[in-house]
Amino acid sequence: MKKARDLKELDRIFGKYLGKKGKITILLKNLKSLPKEKRKRRGKELNLLKEFIEKEIEEKAKEIKEKLTAEILKKEKIDITAPGKKISPGHLHPLTQVQRKVEEIFQSMGFSIVEGPEIETEWYNFDALNIPKDHPARDMWNTLWLKPQNQKSKIKNQKLLLRTHTSPVQVRYMEKHNPPLRIIVPGRVFRHEATDSSHETNFYHIEGLMVDKNVSVANFKAIIQKFYQKFFSASAKGYGGPAEASREGGERQIEIRLIPCYFPFTEPSFEVDITCLACGGKGCPACQKTGWMEMMGAGMVHPAVFKNSGLTPHQYIGGGWQGFAFGMGLDRLAMMKYKINDIRLFYSGDLRFLNQF
Ligand code: PHE
């Protein structure tokens, strides 16, 4: 008993002598069969023995328990003088930071921020934007289609897809809101593409739409130029580069130019270039010596898009609406701002990269 190391062992010893089938218990039970005198004496002895064992066990149990508590206390001792573990706070992802900056600038120019669904119908992503079913222009967006069994029954007869751009929100918004309107639509878009340093299957777009009676390309130019000047200004975190010298009042002097191009949902359509940020327009390897960098697609909203949204385009009698739309890659914007050379870094979850922002 004295040698028992833990409570379990002690329990076993208790059982052996005093349990239901314990040695002493059985002897006590058998007392009945003894003659009266002997029974009395034997009973006394046995009871003394029983008490002794019980006491011994109790003492040993106390000893074991005390030892156990002492051990725990020793092990779990808190050193209140030890220096604390520092919890380093996280921060917003660079893409989120850039998105917020873009939103802030456009909000200061009277634009509201609107969102749309990432799973889109064929109608909103293509047809409503004047991209006919079998038109080769559909190949411009490498679409990820959803399998029919994944579709909700509510949108029967409509093929579903992961939106390839944020332009469908133009129609969704104009269906519900009458002009004049100014919105930007930041959001995630998806394309079925091989990934490389400038392509991802998942990335971010910012759509813009401004509609009123007399909104023109001149308005677009002024607003977009202002946007880039503010976005790439020295005060904005992450800026740097030789063209910094050409700043005025904290805003960077950036020129923009429009090059004619084609989108089915704008007419005329143009590609927007800005002064190369690396060389300030002189020409360098980053801009293939042109002095310009391509930034976004844009144009004047096509009359068919107005009609598909339930609005009257300007060309019809009695006024009507006109405006511009644009779409730019948020990732590209962030890459240019922070001089990042691989889009995949944004989605790598690599803390060595993320901690730099
Ligand atoms: N949605 C177009 C694209 O994904 C960009 C764009 C938006 C062009 C709006 C014109 C007007 O390439």
CSV table of C-alpha atoms and ligand atoms in Angstrom, one decimal:
chain,number,residue,atom,x,y,z
A,1,MET,CA,0.0,0.0,0.0
A,2,LYS,CA,2.8,2.4,0.9
A,3,LYS,CA,4.4,1.7,-2.4
A,4,ALA,CA,1.3,2.5,-4.4
A,5,ARG,CA,2.2,5.2,-7.0
A,6,ASP,CA,-1.1,6.5,-8.1
A,7,LEU,CA,-4.8,6.5,-7.2
A,8,LYS,CA,-5.6,3.7,-9.6
A,9,GLU,CA,-3.2,1.3,-7.9
A,10,LEU,CA,-4.7,2.3,-4.6
A,11,ASP,CA,-8.1,1.6,-5.9
A,12,ARG,CA,-7.0,-1.9,-6.9
A,13,ILE,CA,-5.6,-2.5,-3.4
A,14,PHE,CA,-8.9,-1.3,-1.8
A,15,GLY,CA,-10.8,-3.7,-4.1
A,16,LYS,CA,-8.4,-6.6,-3.2
A,17,TYR,CA,-9.2,-6.4,0.5
A,18,LEU,CA,-12.3,-4.3,1.0
A,19,GLY,CA,-14.2,-4.5,-2.3
A,20,LYS,CA,-17.3,-6.6,-2.9
A,21,LYS,CA,-15.2,-9.7,-3.3
A,22,GLY,CA,-12.3,-8.5,-1.2
A,23,LYS,CA,-10.5,-10.8,1.1
A,24,ILE,CA,-11.7,-9.1,4.3
A,25,THR,CA,-15.2,-8.7,3.1
A,26,ILE,CA,-15.4,-12.4,2.4
A,27,LEU,CA,-14.0,-13.2,5.9
A,28,LEU,CA,-16.5,-10.9,7.5
A,29,LYS,CA,-19.3,-12.6,5.6
A,30,ASN,CA,-18.1,-16.0,6.7
A,31,LEU,CA,-18.2,-15.0,10.4
A,32,LYS,CA,-21.7,-16.4,10.6
A,33,SER,CA,-20.5,-19.9,10.4
A,34,LEU,CA,-18.2,-19.6,13.4
A,35,PRO,CA,-19.3,-20.5,17.0
A,36,LYS,CA,-20.4,-17.4,19.0
A,37,GLU,CA,-17.3,-16.8,21.1
A,38,LYS,CA,-14.9,-17.2,18.2
A,39,ARG,CA,-17.1,-15.1,16.0
A,40,LYS,CA,-17.0,-12.2,18.4
A,41,ARG,CA,-13.2,-12.2,18.7
A,42,ARG,CA,-12.7,-12.8,15.1
A,43,GLY,CA,-15.1,-10.0,14.2
A,44,LYS,CA,-13.4,-7.5,16.4
A,45,GLU,CA,-10.0,-8.4,14.8
A,46,LEU,CA,-11.3,-8.2,11.4
A,47,ASN,CA,-13.0,-4.9,12.0
A,48,LEU,CA,-9.8,-3.4,13.4
A,49,LEU,CA,-7.9,-4.7,10.4
A,50,LYS,CA,-10.6,-3.1,8.1
A,51,GLU,CA,-10.3,0.2,9.8
A,52,PHE,CA,-6.6,0.1,9.6
A,53,ILE,CA,-6.6,-0.6,5.9
A,54,GLU,CA,-9.1,2.1,5.3
A,55,LYS,CA,-7.1,4.7,7.2
A,56,GLU,CA,-3.9,3.7,5.4
A,57,ILE,CA,-5.5,4.0,2.0
A,58,GLU,CA,-7.0,7.3,2.9
A,59,GLU,CA,-3.7,8.7,4.0
A,60,LYS,CA,-1.9,7.4,1.0
A,61,ALA,CA,-4.6,8.8,-1.3
A,62,LYS,CA,-4.1,12.2,0.3
A,63,GLU,CA,-0.4,12.0,-0.1
A,64,ILE,CA,-0.7,11.1,-3.8
A,65,LYS,CA,-3.2,13.9,-4.4
A,66,GLU,CA,-1.0,16.5,-2.8
A,67,LYS,CA,1.9,15.4,-4.8
A,68,LEU,CA,-0.1,15.6,-8.0
A,69,THR,CA,-1.3,19.1,-7.2
A,70,ALA,CA,2.2,20.2,-6.4
A,71,GLU,CA,3.4,18.8,-9.7
A,72,ILE,CA,0.7,20.6,-11.6
A,73,LEU,CA,1.4,23.9,-9.9
A,74,LYS,CA,5.0,23.6,-10.7
A,75,LYS,CA,4.4,22.8,-14.3
A,76,GLU,CA,1.7,25.4,-14.9
A,77,LYS,CA,3.4,28.2,-13.0
A,78,ILE,CA,3.0,31.5,-14.6
A,79,ASP,CA,6.0,33.8,-14.7
A,80,ILE,CA,4.3,37.1,-14.7
A,81,THR,CA,7.6,38.9,-15.3
A,82,ALA,CA,8.2,37.1,-18.6
A,83,PRO,CA,7.8,39.3,-21.7
A,84,GLY,CA,4.5,38.8,-23.5
A,85,LYS,CA,4.1,37.2,-27.0
A,86,LYS,CA,3.6,40.0,-29.5
A,87,ILE,CA,0.6,39.5,-31.8
A,88,SER,CA,1.4,41.2,-35.0
A,89,PRO,CA,-1.8,42.8,-36.5
A,90,GLY,CA,-2.6,41.9,-40.1
A,91,HIS,CA,-3.5,44.5,-42.8
A,92,LEU,CA,-5.6,44.8,-45.9
A,93,HIS,CA,-4.5,42.9,-49.0
A,94,PRO,CA,-2.8,45.2,-51.6
A,95,LEU,CA,-5.7,44.7,-54.0
A,96,THR,CA,-8.2,45.8,-51.3
A,97,GLN,CA,-6.0,48.8,-50.6
A,98,VAL,CA,-5.9,49.8,-54.2
A,99,GLN,CA,-9.7,49.2,-54.6
A,100,ARG,CA,-10.4,51.5,-51.7
A,101,LYS,CA,-8.1,54.2,-53.1
A,102,VAL,CA,-9.9,54.0,-56.5
A,103,GLU,CA,-13.3,54.1,-54.8
A,104,GLU,CA,-12.2,57.1,-52.7
A,105,ILE,CA,-11.1,59.1,-55.8
A,106,PHE,CA,-14.3,58.3,-57.8
A,107,GLN,CA,-16.5,59.0,-54.8
A,108,SER,CA,-14.9,62.5,-54.5
A,109,MET,CA,-16.0,63.0,-58.1
A,110,GLY,CA,-19.6,62.1,-57.3
A,111,PHE,CA,-19.6,58.4,-58.3
A,112,SER,CA,-21.4,55.8,-56.2
A,113,ILE,CA,-20.1,52.3,-55.7
A,114,VAL,CA,-22.3,49.5,-56.9
A,115,GLU,CA,-21.8,45.7,-57.0
A,116,GLY,CA,-23.2,42.9,-59.1
A,117,PRO,CA,-23.3,39.1,-59.0
A,118,GLU,CA,-20.2,37.0,-59.8
A,119,ILE,CA,-22.4,34.3,-61.3
A,120,GLU,CA,-24.1,35.9,-64.3
A,121,THR,CA,-26.5,34.9,-66.9
A,122,GLU,CA,-25.6,34.7,-70.6
A,123,TRP,CA,-28.1,37.6,-71.2
A,124,TYR,CA,-26.4,40.1,-68.9
A,125,ASN,CA,-22.8,39.1,-69.6
A,126,PHE,CA,-23.3,39.1,-73.4
A,127,ASP,CA,-26.6,39.6,-75.1
A,128,ALA,CA,-27.7,42.7,-73.2
A,129,LEU,CA,-24.3,44.2,-74.0
A,130,ASN,CA,-24.9,43.9,-77.7
A,131,ILE,CA,-22.8,40.8,-78.2
A,132,PRO,CA,-24.9,38.5,-80.4
A,133,LYS,CA,-24.9,34.7,-79.8
A,134,ASP,CA,-22.6,33.5,-82.5
A,135,HIS,CA,-20.6,36.7,-82.9
A,136,PRO,CA,-16.8,36.2,-83.0
A,137,ALA,CA,-16.6,39.0,-80.4
A,138,ARG,CA,-17.6,36.5,-77.8
A,139,ASP,CA,-14.2,35.0,-78.1
A,140,MET,CA,-12.7,38.2,-76.6
A,141,TRP,CA,-13.8,36.9,-73.2
A,142,ASN,CA,-12.7,33.3,-72.5
A,143,THR,CA,-15.8,32.3,-70.6
A,144,LEU,CA,-16.1,29.8,-67.8
A,145,TRP,CA,-19.6,28.3,-68.2
A,146,LEU,CA,-21.4,26.6,-65.4
A,147,LYS,CA,-22.8,23.1,-65.8
A,148,PRO,CA,-26.6,23.1,-66.2
A,149,GLN,CA,-27.1,20.8,-63.2
A,150,ASN,CA,-25.6,23.6,-61.0
A,151,GLN,CA,-28.2,26.1,-62.1
A,152,LYS,CA,-31.1,27.2,-60.0
A,153,SER,CA,-34.5,26.4,-61.6
A,154,LYS,CA,-35.5,30.0,-61.2
A,155,ILE,CA,-33.4,31.1,-64.1
A,156,LYS,CA,-34.5,28.5,-66.6
A,157,ASN,CA,-33.5,28.8,-70.2
A,158,GLN,CA,-30.6,30.9,-69.2
A,159,LYS,CA,-27.1,29.6,-69.4
A,160,LEU,CA,-25.1,30.6,-66.3
A,161,LEU,CA,-21.4,31.6,-66.3
A,162,LEU,CA,-18.8,33.3,-64.1
A,163,ARG,CA,-18.9,36.9,-65.3
A,164,THR,CA,-16.0,37.7,-67.6
A,165,HIS,CA,-16.2,41.4,-66.9
A,166,THR,CA,-18.1,43.9,-64.7
A,167,SER,CA,-20.0,45.4,-67.7
A,168,PRO,CA,-23.2,43.4,-67.1
A,169,VAL,CA,-23.7,45.6,-64.0
A,170,GLN,CA,-24.2,48.6,-66.4
A,171,VAL,CA,-27.4,47.0,-67.6
A,172,ARG,CA,-28.5,45.7,-64.2
A,173,TYR,CA,-28.1,49.1,-62.7
A,174,MET,CA,-29.8,51.1,-65.5
A,175,GLU,CA,-32.8,48.7,-65.4
A,176,LYS,CA,-33.4,49.9,-61.9
A,177,HIS,CA,-32.1,53.5,-61.9
A,178,ASN,CA,-32.9,56.3,-64.2
A,179,PRO,CA,-30.1,58.7,-65.3
A,180,PRO,CA,-28.5,61.0,-64.5
A,181,LEU,CA,-26.1,58.5,-62.9
A,182,ARG,CA,-22.5,58.0,-62.1
A,183,ILE,CA,-21.3,54.6,-60.8
A,184,ILE,CA,-18.2,52.5,-60.4
A,185,VAL,CA,-18.4,48.8,-60.1
A,186,PRO,CA,-15.5,47.0,-58.5
A,187,GLY,CA,-15.6,43.3,-58.6
A,188,ARG,CA,-14.1,39.9,-59.2
A,189,VAL,CA,-14.1,38.5,-62.8
A,190,PHE,CA,-13.1,35.2,-64.3
A,191,ARG,CA,-11.6,34.0,-67.5
A,192,HIS,CA,-10.7,30.6,-68.9
A,193,GLU,CA,-7.0,31.4,-69.6
A,194,ALA,CA,-3.6,30.0,-69.2
A,195,THR,CA,-1.9,31.8,-66.3
A,196,ASP,CA,1.3,33.7,-66.7
A,197,SER,CA,2.9,36.8,-65.2
A,198,SER,CA,0.1,39.0,-66.5
A,199,HIS,CA,-2.9,36.6,-66.7
A,200,GLU,CA,-4.9,34.9,-64.0
A,201,THR,CA,-8.2,33.0,-64.2
A,202,ASN,CA,-9.5,35.2,-61.4
A,203,PHE,CA,-8.8,38.9,-61.2
A,204,TYR,CA,-10.5,42.2,-60.5
A,205,HIS,CA,-12.2,44.8,-62.7
A,206,ILE,CA,-13.5,48.3,-62.0
A,207,GLU,CA,-16.3,49.3,-64.3
A,208,GLY,CA,-17.4,52.9,-64.7
A,209,LEU,CA,-20.6,54.4,-66.1
A,210,MET,CA,-21.7,58.0,-66.3
A,211,VAL,CA,-25.0,58.8,-68.1
A,212,ASP,CA,-26.8,62.1,-68.5
A,213,LYS,CA,-28.2,64.3,-71.3
A,214,ASN,CA,-24.9,65.7,-72.5
A,215,VAL,CA,-22.1,63.5,-71.2
A,216,SER,CA,-19.4,63.4,-73.8
A,217,VAL,CA,-16.0,62.0,-74.6
A,218,ALA,CA,-14.5,65.3,-73.3
A,219,ASN,CA,-16.1,64.6,-69.9
A,220,PHE,CA,-14.7,61.1,-69.9
A,221,LYS,CA,-11.2,62.4,-70.7
A,222,ALA,CA,-11.2,65.0,-68.0
A,223,ILE,CA,-12.5,62.6,-65.3
A,224,ILE,CA,-10.2,59.8,-66.2
A,225,GLN,CA,-7.1,62.0,-66.5
A,226,LYS,CA,-8.0,63.4,-63.0
A,227,PHE,CA,-8.4,59.9,-61.7
A,228,TYR,CA,-4.9,58.8,-62.9
A,229,GLN,CA,-3.3,62.0,-61.6
A,230,LYS,CA,-4.7,61.4,-58.2
A,231,PHE,CA,-4.2,57.7,-58.1
A,232,PHE,CA,-0.5,57.9,-59.1
A,233,SER,CA,0.2,61.0,-57.0
A,234,ALA,CA,3.1,61.1,-54.7
A,235,SER,CA,0.9,61.4,-51.6
A,236,ALA,CA,-0.6,58.0,-52.5
A,237,LYS,CA,1.3,55.2,-50.8
A,238,GLY,CA,3.4,53.0,-53.1
A,239,TYR,CA,4.3,55.6,-55.6
A,240,GLY,CA,7.8,56.1,-57.0
A,241,GLY,CA,9.6,56.6,-60.2
A,242,PRO,CA,11.6,59.1,-62.2
A,243,ALA,CA,8.5,60.8,-63.5
A,244,GLU,CA,7.9,62.2,-60.1
A,245,ALA,CA,9.8,65.3,-61.1
A,246,SER,CA,6.9,66.4,-63.3
A,247,ARG,CA,4.5,66.9,-60.4
A,248,GLU,CA,2.4,69.9,-59.6
A,249,GLY,CA,0.7,70.5,-56.3
A,250,GLY,CA,1.1,66.9,-55.2
A,251,GLU,CA,-0.7,65.5,-58.2
A,252,ARG,CA,1.3,63.8,-60.8
A,253,GLN,CA,1.1,65.3,-64.3
A,254,ILE,CA,-0.2,62.4,-66.4
A,255,GLU,CA,-1.4,62.8,-70.0
A,256,ILE,CA,-3.9,60.4,-71.5
A,257,ARG,CA,-4.6,59.5,-75.0
A,258,LEU,CA,-7.5,57.6,-76.7
A,259,ILE,CA,-6.8,55.1,-79.4
A,260,PRO,CA,-9.8,53.8,-81.4
A,261,CYS,CA,-10.6,50.2,-80.8
A,262,TYR,CA,-13.7,47.9,-80.7
A,263,PHE,CA,-16.2,46.8,-78.0
A,264,PRO,CA,-19.7,45.7,-79.0
A,265,PHE,CA,-21.2,47.7,-76.1
A,266,THR,CA,-19.6,51.1,-76.8
A,267,GLU,CA,-19.6,53.2,-79.9
A,268,PRO,CA,-17.1,54.8,-80.5
A,269,SER,CA,-14.8,52.6,-78.4
A,270,PHE,CA,-11.3,53.4,-77.4
A,271,GLU,CA,-8.3,52.1,-75.5
A,272,VAL,CA,-7.0,54.5,-73.0
A,273,ASP,CA,-3.2,55.0,-72.6
A,274,ILE,CA,-1.4,57.1,-70.0
A,275,THR,CA,2.0,58.6,-69.9
A,276,CYS,CA,4.5,55.8,-69.1
A,277,LEU,CA,5.1,55.9,-65.3
A,278,ALA,CA,8.6,54.6,-65.6
A,279,CYS,CA,10.0,57.1,-68.0
A,280,GLY,CA,7.5,60.0,-67.9
A,281,GLY,CA,6.8,59.6,-71.6
A,282,LYS,CA,10.4,59.7,-73.0
A,283,GLY,CA,10.3,56.0,-74.0
A,284,CYS,CA,11.8,53.1,-72.1
A,285,PRO,CA,11.8,49.3,-72.1
A,286,ALA,CA,8.7,49.3,-69.8
A,287,CYS,CA,6.6,51.0,-72.5
A,288,GLN,CA,8.4,49.5,-75.5
A,289,LYS,CA,9.8,52.9,-76.1
A,290,THR,CA,6.4,54.4,-77.0
A,291,GLY,CA,6.2,56.6,-73.9
A,292,TRP,CA,2.6,55.3,-73.3
A,293,MET,CA,1.0,52.5,-71.3
A,294,GLU,CA,-2.3,50.9,-72.0
A,295,MET,CA,-4.7,51.2,-69.1
A,296,MET,CA,-8.3,50.5,-69.9
A,297,GLY,CA,-11.1,49.9,-72.4
A,298,ALA,CA,-13.8,52.5,-72.8
A,299,GLY,CA,-16.3,54.2,-75.0
A,300,MET,CA,-19.6,55.9,-75.4
A,301,VAL,CA,-22.5,53.6,-74.3
A,302,HIS,CA,-24.0,51.9,-77.3
A,303,PRO,CA,-27.6,52.7,-78.0
A,304,ALA,CA,-28.5,49.0,-77.9
A,305,VAL,CA,-27.3,48.8,-74.3
A,306,PHE,CA,-29.6,51.7,-73.3
A,307,LYS,CA,-32.5,49.9,-75.1
A,308,ASN,CA,-31.7,46.6,-73.4
A,309,SER,CA,-31.8,48.4,-70.1
A,310,GLY,CA,-35.2,50.0,-70.9
A,311,LEU,CA,-33.8,53.5,-71.5
A,312,THR,CA,-34.1,55.8,-74.6
A,313,PRO,CA,-30.8,56.5,-76.2
A,314,HIS,CA,-29.9,60.0,-77.3
A,315,GLN,CA,-30.3,59.4,-81.0
A,316,TYR,CA,-34.1,59.2,-80.7
A,317,ILE,CA,-36.5,62.0,-80.8
A,318,GLY,CA,-37.2,63.8,-77.5
A,319,GLY,CA,-33.8,63.8,-76.0
A,320,GLY,CA,-32.7,60.5,-74.6
A,321,TRP,CA,-29.6,59.5,-72.7
A,322,GLN,CA,-25.9,59.3,-73.5
A,323,GLY,CA,-22.8,58.6,-71.5
A,324,PHE,CA,-19.5,56.8,-71.3
A,325,ALA,CA,-18.4,53.5,-69.8
A,326,PHE,CA,-15.0,52.1,-69.0
A,327,GLY,CA,-13.4,49.0,-67.6
A,328,MET,CA,-10.0,48.6,-66.1
A,329,GLY,CA,-8.1,45.8,-64.4
A,330,LEU,CA,-7.6,46.5,-60.8
A,331,ASP,CA,-4.7,44.0,-60.6
A,332,ARG,CA,-2.9,45.8,-63.4
A,333,LEU,CA,-3.4,49.1,-61.6
A,334,ALA,CA,-1.9,47.7,-58.4
A,335,MET,CA,1.0,46.2,-60.4
A,336,MET,CA,1.8,49.6,-61.9
A,337,LYS,CA,1.4,51.4,-58.6
A,338,TYR,CA,3.7,49.1,-56.7
A,339,LYS,CA,5.9,47.9,-59.5
A,340,ILE,CA,4.9,44.3,-59.2
A,341,ASN,CA,5.9,42.1,-62.2
A,342,ASP,CA,3.7,39.0,-61.6
A,343,ILE,CA,-0.1,39.1,-61.1
A,344,ARG,CA,0.0,35.6,-59.5
A,345,LEU,CA,1.7,37.1,-56.5
A,346,PHE,CA,-1.6,38.6,-55.4
A,347,TYR,CA,-3.2,35.2,-55.1
A,348,SER,CA,-0.2,33.2,-53.8
A,349,GLY,CA,-0.8,33.9,-50.1
A,350,ASP,CA,2.9,34.4,-49.7
A,351,LEU,CA,3.5,36.5,-46.6
A,352,ARG,CA,7.0,37.6,-47.8
A,353,PHE,CA,5.1,39.4,-50.6
A,354,LEU,CA,2.0,40.5,-48.6
A,355,ASN,CA,4.0,41.9,-45.7
A,356,GLN,CA,5.5,44.5,-47.9
A,357,PHE,CA,2.2,46.5,-48.2
B,1,PHE,N1,-15.7,45.1,-70.3
B,1,PHE,C1,-14.5,45.4,-71.1
B,1,PHE,C2,-13.5,44.3,-71.0
B,1,PHE,O1,-13.7,43.4,-70.2
B,1,PHE,C3,-14.0,46.7,-70.8
B,1,PHE,C4,-14.9,47.8,-71.2
B,1,PHE,C5,-15.8,48.3,-70.2
B,1,PHE,C6,-14.9,48.4,-72.4
B,1,PHE,C7,-16.7,49.3,-70.5
B,1,PHE,C8,-15.7,49.5,-72.7
B,1,PHE,C9,-16.6,49.9,-71.8
B,1,PHE,O2,-12.5,44.2,-71.7
